[in-house]
GROMACS .gro file of C-alpha atoms in nm:
model
  343
    1UNK     CA    1   3.276   0.672  -2.398
    2UNK     CA    2   2.981   0.777  -2.614
    3UNK     CA    3   2.636   0.627  -2.651
    4UNK     CA    4   2.689   0.578  -3.025
    5UNK     CA    5   2.986   0.350  -2.947
    6UNK     CA    6   2.737   0.083  -2.840
    7UNK     CA    7   2.508   0.073  -3.141
    8UNK     CA    8   2.454  -0.216  -3.381
    9UNK     CA    9   2.195  -0.328  -3.638
   10UNK     CA   10   1.979  -0.629  -3.556
   11UNK     CA   11   1.741  -0.798  -3.802
   12UNK     CA   12   1.395  -0.800  -3.645
   13UNK     CA   13   1.356  -1.171  -3.719
   14UNK     CA   14   1.624  -1.251  -3.459
   15UNK     CA   15   1.426  -1.100  -3.169
   16UNK     CA   16   1.294  -1.405  -2.984
   17UNK     CA   17   0.920  -1.364  -2.936
   18UNK     CA   18   0.854  -1.680  -2.735
   19UNK     CA   19   1.060  -1.906  -2.510
   20UNK     CA   20   1.180  -2.241  -2.640
   21UNK     CA   21   0.980  -2.548  -2.540
   22UNK     CA   22   1.268  -2.663  -2.316
   23UNK     CA   23   1.464  -2.401  -2.123
   24UNK     CA   24   1.807  -2.564  -2.148
   25UNK     CA   25   1.795  -2.615  -2.528
   26UNK     CA   26   1.912  -2.259  -2.593
   27UNK     CA   27   2.236  -2.205  -2.779
   28UNK     CA   28   2.546  -2.073  -2.601
   29UNK     CA   29   2.812  -1.849  -2.753
   30UNK     CA   30   3.132  -1.880  -2.549
   31UNK     CA   31   3.375  -1.587  -2.567
   32UNK     CA   32   3.724  -1.609  -2.422
   33UNK     CA   33   3.780  -1.256  -2.296
   34UNK     CA   34   4.158  -1.290  -2.319
   35UNK     CA   35   4.212  -1.458  -2.657
   36UNK     CA   36   3.881  -1.331  -2.808
   37UNK     CA   37   3.818  -1.686  -2.938
   38UNK     CA   38   3.452  -1.774  -2.998
   39UNK     CA   39   3.289  -2.117  -2.966
   40UNK     CA   40   2.933  -2.211  -3.054
   41UNK     CA   41   2.785  -2.453  -2.803
   42UNK     CA   42   2.463  -2.570  -2.638
   43UNK     CA   43   2.360  -2.401  -2.312
   44UNK     CA   44   2.407  -2.722  -2.114
   45UNK     CA   45   2.775  -2.718  -2.220
   46UNK     CA   46   2.826  -2.429  -1.975
   47UNK     CA   47   2.889  -2.684  -1.699
   48UNK     CA   48   3.209  -2.793  -1.878
   49UNK     CA   49   3.361  -2.449  -1.812
   50UNK     CA   50   3.302  -2.466  -1.436
   51UNK     CA   51   3.550  -2.621  -1.193
   52UNK     CA   52   3.512  -2.758  -0.843
   53UNK     CA   53   3.521  -2.473  -0.593
   54UNK     CA   54   3.396  -2.209  -0.837
   55UNK     CA   55   3.085  -2.011  -0.744
   56UNK     CA   56   2.787  -1.945  -0.969
   57UNK     CA   57   2.581  -1.646  -0.853
   58UNK     CA   58   2.209  -1.634  -0.935
   59UNK     CA   59   1.946  -1.367  -0.874
   60UNK     CA   60   1.643  -1.529  -0.706
   61UNK     CA   61   1.405  -1.236  -0.755
   62UNK     CA   62   1.054  -1.322  -0.869
   63UNK     CA   63   0.861  -1.109  -1.120
   64UNK     CA   64   0.536  -0.953  -1.011
   65UNK     CA   65   0.238  -0.990  -1.248
   66UNK     CA   66   0.279  -0.614  -1.253
   67UNK     CA   67   0.099  -0.510  -1.572
   68UNK     CA   68  -0.263  -0.421  -1.503
   69UNK     CA   69  -0.538  -0.304  -1.738
   70UNK     CA   70  -0.817  -0.090  -1.596
   71UNK     CA   71  -1.044   0.208  -1.656
   72UNK     CA   72  -1.068   0.559  -1.517
   73UNK     CA   73  -1.370   0.577  -1.291
   74UNK     CA   74  -1.474   0.919  -1.422
   75UNK     CA   75  -1.439   0.884  -1.801
   76UNK     CA   76  -1.408   0.503  -1.838
   77UNK     CA   77  -1.096   0.556  -2.051
   78UNK     CA   78  -0.875   0.248  -2.072
   79UNK     CA   79  -0.552   0.275  -1.871
   80UNK     CA   80  -0.252   0.043  -1.848
   81UNK     CA   81  -0.038   0.053  -1.535
   82UNK     CA   82   0.300  -0.103  -1.461
   83UNK     CA   83   0.391  -0.153  -1.096
   84UNK     CA   84   0.760  -0.072  -1.053
   85UNK     CA   85   0.839  -0.062  -0.684
   86UNK     CA   86   0.645  -0.110  -0.363
   87UNK     CA   87   0.683   0.175  -0.116
   88UNK     CA   88   0.496   0.187   0.216
   89UNK     CA   89   0.131   0.142   0.314
   90UNK     CA   90   0.029   0.005  -0.028
   91UNK     CA   91   0.187   0.296  -0.213
   92UNK     CA   92   0.368   0.208  -0.536
   93UNK     CA   93   0.590   0.373  -0.792
   94UNK     CA   94   0.433   0.309  -1.134
   95UNK     CA   95   0.423   0.392  -1.502
   96UNK     CA   96   0.091   0.485  -1.665
   97UNK     CA   97  -0.006   0.439  -2.029
   98UNK     CA   98  -0.127   0.679  -2.160
   99UNK     CA   99   0.019   0.901  -1.888
  100UNK     CA  100  -0.136   1.220  -2.026
  101UNK     CA  101  -0.482   1.101  -1.921
  102UNK     CA  102  -0.380   1.070  -1.556
  103UNK     CA  103  -0.392   1.356  -1.306
  104UNK     CA  104  -0.335   1.377  -0.933
  105UNK     CA  105  -0.651   1.238  -0.778
  106UNK     CA  106  -0.742   1.017  -1.075
  107UNK     CA  107  -0.884   0.679  -0.972
  108UNK     CA  108  -0.838   0.368  -1.187
  109UNK     CA  109  -1.046   0.055  -1.133
  110UNK     CA  110  -0.926  -0.299  -1.210
  111UNK     CA  111  -1.133  -0.616  -1.219
  112UNK     CA  112  -1.469  -0.446  -1.165
  113UNK     CA  113  -1.344  -0.277  -0.852
  114UNK     CA  114  -1.146  -0.563  -0.694
  115UNK     CA  115  -0.849  -0.327  -0.703
  116UNK     CA  116  -0.833   0.052  -0.728
  117UNK     CA  117  -0.540   0.289  -0.771
  118UNK     CA  118  -0.545   0.659  -0.685
  119UNK     CA  119  -0.274   0.883  -0.834
  120UNK     CA  120  -0.098   1.077  -0.558
  121UNK     CA  121   0.199   1.228  -0.743
  122UNK     CA  122   0.336   1.258  -1.100
  123UNK     CA  123   0.697   1.324  -1.199
  124UNK     CA  124   0.875   1.460  -1.505
  125UNK     CA  125   1.047   1.127  -1.576
  126UNK     CA  126   0.709   0.967  -1.644
  127UNK     CA  127   0.675   0.783  -1.315
  128UNK     CA  128   0.400   0.835  -1.061
  129UNK     CA  129   0.305   0.737  -0.707
  130UNK     CA  130  -0.027   0.563  -0.649
  131UNK     CA  131  -0.224   0.439  -0.349
  132UNK     CA  132  -0.374   0.091  -0.393
  133UNK     CA  133  -0.710   0.006  -0.238
  134UNK     CA  134  -0.839  -0.352  -0.210
  135UNK     CA  135  -0.987  -0.611   0.022
  136UNK     CA  136  -0.796  -0.934   0.083
  137UNK     CA  137  -0.439  -1.033  -0.011
  138UNK     CA  138  -0.270  -0.817  -0.273
  139UNK     CA  139  -0.059  -1.094  -0.430
  140UNK     CA  140  -0.367  -1.309  -0.484
  141UNK     CA  141  -0.539  -1.015  -0.654
  142UNK     CA  142  -0.236  -0.943  -0.872
  143UNK     CA  143  -0.209  -1.311  -0.970
  144UNK     CA  144  -0.574  -1.296  -1.077
  145UNK     CA  145  -0.577  -0.960  -1.256
  146UNK     CA  146  -0.217  -0.893  -1.356
  147UNK     CA  147   0.000  -1.001  -1.646
  148UNK     CA  148   0.375  -1.046  -1.676
  149UNK     CA  149   0.538  -0.713  -1.778
  150UNK     CA  150   0.705  -0.840  -2.094
  151UNK     CA  151   0.941  -0.599  -2.272
  152UNK     CA  152   0.786  -0.390  -2.553
  153UNK     CA  153   0.980  -0.573  -2.826
  154UNK     CA  154   0.788  -0.893  -2.742
  155UNK     CA  155   0.457  -0.881  -2.924
  156UNK     CA  156   0.348  -1.244  -2.882
  157UNK     CA  157   0.126  -1.353  -2.592
  158UNK     CA  158   0.300  -1.564  -2.326
  159UNK     CA  159   0.085  -1.873  -2.274
  160UNK     CA  160   0.271  -1.996  -1.963
  161UNK     CA  161   0.344  -1.710  -1.721
  162UNK     CA  162   0.606  -1.920  -1.539
  163UNK     CA  163   0.829  -1.912  -1.846
  164UNK     CA  164   0.909  -1.550  -1.755
  165UNK     CA  165   1.029  -1.671  -1.414
  166UNK     CA  166   1.351  -1.856  -1.333
  167UNK     CA  167   1.302  -2.200  -1.177
  168UNK     CA  168   1.468  -2.069  -0.858
  169UNK     CA  169   1.268  -1.745  -0.829
  170UNK     CA  170   1.130  -1.686  -0.481
  171UNK     CA  171   1.174  -1.323  -0.363
  172UNK     CA  172   0.877  -1.137  -0.514
  173UNK     CA  173   0.947  -0.781  -0.621
  174UNK     CA  174   1.075  -0.741  -0.979
  175UNK     CA  175   0.923  -0.553  -1.271
  176UNK     CA  176   1.125  -0.770  -1.514
  177UNK     CA  177   1.293  -1.110  -1.511
  178UNK     CA  178   1.669  -1.165  -1.472
  179UNK     CA  179   1.661  -1.332  -1.812
  180UNK     CA  180   2.004  -1.499  -1.813
  181UNK     CA  181   1.863  -1.734  -1.551
  182UNK     CA  182   1.572  -1.847  -1.768
  183UNK     CA  183   1.793  -2.112  -1.934
  184UNK     CA  184   1.851  -2.312  -1.615
  185UNK     CA  185   1.647  -2.616  -1.513
  186UNK     CA  186   1.635  -2.796  -1.178
  187UNK     CA  187   1.821  -3.083  -1.340
  188UNK     CA  188   2.104  -2.863  -1.468
  189UNK     CA  189   2.137  -2.689  -1.131
  190UNK     CA  190   2.164  -3.030  -0.962
  191UNK     CA  191   2.438  -3.134  -1.205
  192UNK     CA  192   2.628  -2.813  -1.132
  193UNK     CA  193   2.599  -2.863  -0.757
  194UNK     CA  194   2.707  -3.228  -0.783
  195UNK     CA  195   3.022  -3.118  -0.967
  196UNK     CA  196   3.127  -2.923  -0.659
  197UNK     CA  197   3.032  -2.576  -0.778
  198UNK     CA  198   2.875  -2.341  -0.524
  199UNK     CA  199   2.528  -2.214  -0.611
  200UNK     CA  200   2.510  -1.871  -0.450
  201UNK     CA  201   2.181  -1.681  -0.439
  202UNK     CA  202   2.144  -1.306  -0.409
  203UNK     CA  203   1.842  -1.084  -0.475
  204UNK     CA  204   1.809  -0.774  -0.687
  205UNK     CA  205   1.461  -0.649  -0.766
  206UNK     CA  206   1.471  -0.526  -1.125
  207UNK     CA  207   1.307  -0.184  -1.155
  208UNK     CA  208   1.270   0.116  -1.381
  209UNK     CA  209   1.628   0.104  -1.507
  210UNK     CA  210   1.533  -0.191  -1.727
  211UNK     CA  211   1.279   0.023  -1.914
  212UNK     CA  212   1.467   0.351  -1.930
  213UNK     CA  213   1.684   0.413  -2.239
  214UNK     CA  214   2.009   0.607  -2.224
  215UNK     CA  215   1.930   0.952  -2.360
  216UNK     CA  216   2.268   1.124  -2.324
  217UNK     CA  217   2.546   1.080  -2.582
  218UNK     CA  218   2.788   1.153  -2.298
  219UNK     CA  219   2.757   0.847  -2.071
  220UNK     CA  220   2.879   1.039  -1.768
  221UNK     CA  221   2.549   1.231  -1.775
  222UNK     CA  222   2.332   0.919  -1.744
  223UNK     CA  223   2.187   0.842  -1.401
  224UNK     CA  224   2.093   0.483  -1.320
  225UNK     CA  225   1.770   0.419  -1.133
  226UNK     CA  226   1.845   0.266  -0.791
  227UNK     CA  227   1.738  -0.095  -0.730
  228UNK     CA  228   1.705  -0.285  -0.403
  229UNK     CA  229   1.933  -0.581  -0.335
  230UNK     CA  230   2.000  -0.837  -0.063
  231UNK     CA  231   2.314  -1.039   0.006
  232UNK     CA  232   2.283  -1.267   0.310
  233UNK     CA  233   2.557  -1.391   0.544
  234UNK     CA  234   2.584  -1.735   0.383
  235UNK     CA  235   2.627  -1.595   0.032
  236UNK     CA  236   2.888  -1.341   0.144
  237UNK     CA  237   3.081  -1.613   0.328
  238UNK     CA  238   3.088  -1.849   0.029
  239UNK     CA  239   3.199  -1.572  -0.208
  240UNK     CA  240   3.479  -1.459   0.023
  241UNK     CA  241   3.596  -1.820   0.057
  242UNK     CA  242   3.592  -1.854  -0.322
  243UNK     CA  243   3.825  -1.554  -0.352
  244UNK     CA  244   4.050  -1.676  -0.070
  245UNK     CA  245   4.082  -2.018  -0.236
  246UNK     CA  246   4.177  -1.857  -0.570
  247UNK     CA  247   3.866  -2.001  -0.734
  248UNK     CA  248   3.640  -1.816  -0.976
  249UNK     CA  249   3.312  -1.629  -0.940
  250UNK     CA  250   3.069  -1.634  -1.231
  251UNK     CA  251   2.761  -1.413  -1.235
  252UNK     CA  252   2.441  -1.527  -1.400
  253UNK     CA  253   2.310  -1.209  -1.557
  254UNK     CA  254   2.382  -0.840  -1.536
  255UNK     CA  255   2.164  -0.804  -1.225
  256UNK     CA  256   2.381  -1.045  -1.026
  257UNK     CA  257   2.686  -0.866  -1.162
  258UNK     CA  258   2.564  -0.528  -1.037
  259UNK     CA  259   2.504  -0.666  -0.687
  260UNK     CA  260   2.848  -0.824  -0.665
  261UNK     CA  261   3.037  -0.524  -0.799
  262UNK     CA  262   2.839  -0.278  -0.584
  263UNK     CA  263   2.902  -0.480  -0.271
  264UNK     CA  264   3.274  -0.535  -0.320
  265UNK     CA  265   3.330  -0.173  -0.427
  266UNK     CA  266   3.178  -0.054  -0.101
  267UNK     CA  267   3.354  -0.291   0.137
  268UNK     CA  268   3.659  -0.430  -0.043
  269UNK     CA  269   3.520  -0.778   0.019
  270UNK     CA  270   3.175  -0.938   0.020
  271UNK     CA  271   2.959  -0.835   0.313
  272UNK     CA  272   2.604  -0.930   0.404
  273UNK     CA  273   2.384  -0.631   0.330
  274UNK     CA  274   2.047  -0.513   0.210
  275UNK     CA  275   2.034  -0.178   0.040
  276UNK     CA  276   2.021   0.009  -0.287
  277UNK     CA  277   2.253   0.014  -0.585
  278UNK     CA  278   2.265   0.257  -0.875
  279UNK     CA  279   2.599   0.135  -1.011
  280UNK     CA  280   2.650   0.212  -1.380
  281UNK     CA  281   2.917  -0.012  -1.533
  282UNK     CA  282   3.072   0.081  -1.865
  283UNK     CA  283   3.427   0.086  -2.012
  284UNK     CA  284   3.688   0.137  -1.877
  285UNK     CA  285   3.545  -0.003  -1.552
  286UNK     CA  286   3.770  -0.268  -1.391
  287UNK     CA  287   3.584  -0.564  -1.249
  288UNK     CA  288   3.671  -0.665  -0.893
  289UNK     CA  289   3.409  -0.925  -0.806
  290UNK     CA  290   3.352  -1.151  -1.105
  291UNK     CA  291   3.572  -1.363  -1.330
  292UNK     CA  292   3.308  -1.429  -1.593
  293UNK     CA  293   2.946  -1.377  -1.688
  294UNK     CA  294   2.657  -1.572  -1.836
  295UNK     CA  295   2.420  -1.333  -2.006
  296UNK     CA  296   2.171  -1.294  -2.290
  297UNK     CA  297   2.220  -1.073  -2.596
  298UNK     CA  298   2.125  -0.713  -2.518
  299UNK     CA  299   1.964  -0.418  -2.694
  300UNK     CA  300   2.174  -0.164  -2.884
  301UNK     CA  301   2.282   0.138  -2.678
  302UNK     CA  302   2.163  -0.027  -2.355
  303UNK     CA  303   2.335  -0.007  -2.016
  304UNK     CA  304   2.346  -0.389  -2.023
  305UNK     CA  305   2.551  -0.389  -2.343
  306UNK     CA  306   2.783  -0.135  -2.182
  307UNK     CA  307   2.824  -0.355  -1.875
  308UNK     CA  308   2.941  -0.658  -2.072
  309UNK     CA  309   3.164  -0.437  -2.290
  310UNK     CA  310   3.356  -0.341  -1.975
  311UNK     CA  311   3.435  -0.709  -1.918
  312UNK     CA  312   3.607  -0.738  -2.257
  313UNK     CA  313   3.596  -0.424  -2.475
  314UNK     CA  314   3.322  -0.278  -2.688
  315UNK     CA  315   3.489  -0.355  -3.021
  316UNK     CA  316   3.518  -0.724  -2.932
  317UNK     CA  317   3.163  -0.736  -2.801
  318UNK     CA  318   3.023  -0.572  -3.114
  319UNK     CA  319   3.219  -0.802  -3.346
  320UNK     CA  320   3.101  -1.100  -3.138
  321UNK     CA  321   2.742  -0.977  -3.167
  322UNK     CA  322   2.788  -0.953  -3.544
  323UNK     CA  323   2.896  -1.317  -3.550
  324UNK     CA  324   2.593  -1.409  -3.338
  325UNK     CA  325   2.376  -1.228  -3.594
  326UNK     CA  326   2.547  -1.409  -3.881
  327UNK     CA  327   2.487  -1.741  -3.702
  328UNK     CA  328   2.124  -1.640  -3.636
  329UNK     CA  329   2.129  -1.659  -3.259
  330UNK     CA  330   1.803  -1.557  -3.090
  331UNK     CA  331   1.828  -1.218  -2.915
  332UNK     CA  332   1.698  -1.048  -2.600
  333UNK     CA  333   1.483  -1.182  -2.313
  334UNK     CA  334   1.372  -1.516  -2.462
  335UNK     CA  335   1.684  -1.554  -2.673
  336UNK     CA  336   2.006  -1.750  -2.653
  337UNK     CA  337   2.294  -1.700  -2.410
  338UNK     CA  338   2.654  -1.591  -2.404
  339UNK     CA  339   2.930  -1.701  -2.163
  340UNK     CA  340   3.222  -1.457  -2.123
  341UNK     CA  341   3.520  -1.601  -1.936
  342UNK     CA  342   3.889  -1.682  -1.939
  343UNK     CA  343   3.968  -2.047  -2.001
   0.00000   0.00000   0.00000
């Protein structure tokens, strides 16, 4: 497969800049991956495609207010920093903007000195390692000084920071939201549970891979950035029972998908584990864990578009995207949703 196989043209007006007033009022494009039939529905209609005993897998990661704006203490130049991954002893992997102004030993001050960052290392891929210095509780400081790290294609200001969190987010550690989950409300989750569908929670902390474009035309040369995930005993048990009972597993989002496929590829079944995954899913990958996927509409040439293309095929996905464009669906993080399944 080639990178150019996953390109398409999107009118800029279809990039959703703000979330809808009500999460569950998004539209839902339903694609039958066997017949290739398309239906245009409301997001709440997704419950009609779930059956008792099925499992719906959601990523409960919570986004850090990881974008910070500060100044260099020597030149007072303005610096933006994006926290990507917490290491040890208050060391973090980060992205700087502009990176060329940062050197090893540079100190950046945030909030009149409430928080400081010292650059320890810089790497060719644009990332760096910093040491944070502060007094008090880091999360409280980040909640005060930080902003949600919205993708670069969103230019509007987010008035309610919680709208870039899922309603079930609890495990703090992501640099970006698992956006397929943004459509769910507590009410809809209760309806799903009352229908006899298992709500299964896993964690994958979204990292640098979300921000890194594919640069190689030959996909075999692309290396995915590793991300940390957790599957607990209860979740593994429910998923194994779902398989044993010949019921279906549906992933909410590409992040949940990557956890499930990584885990089952390693063990042949679902096993409680915490660890790292750098799985890169693209055609002709054969899915082993999931039977369907709820996801948003993804950027051209992105690893996320490749992942969903492996569930059907890239020609069908691209023709389905063209229909979504013709029907003026809203695209990307705050956009509408797509449900890929066999009926």
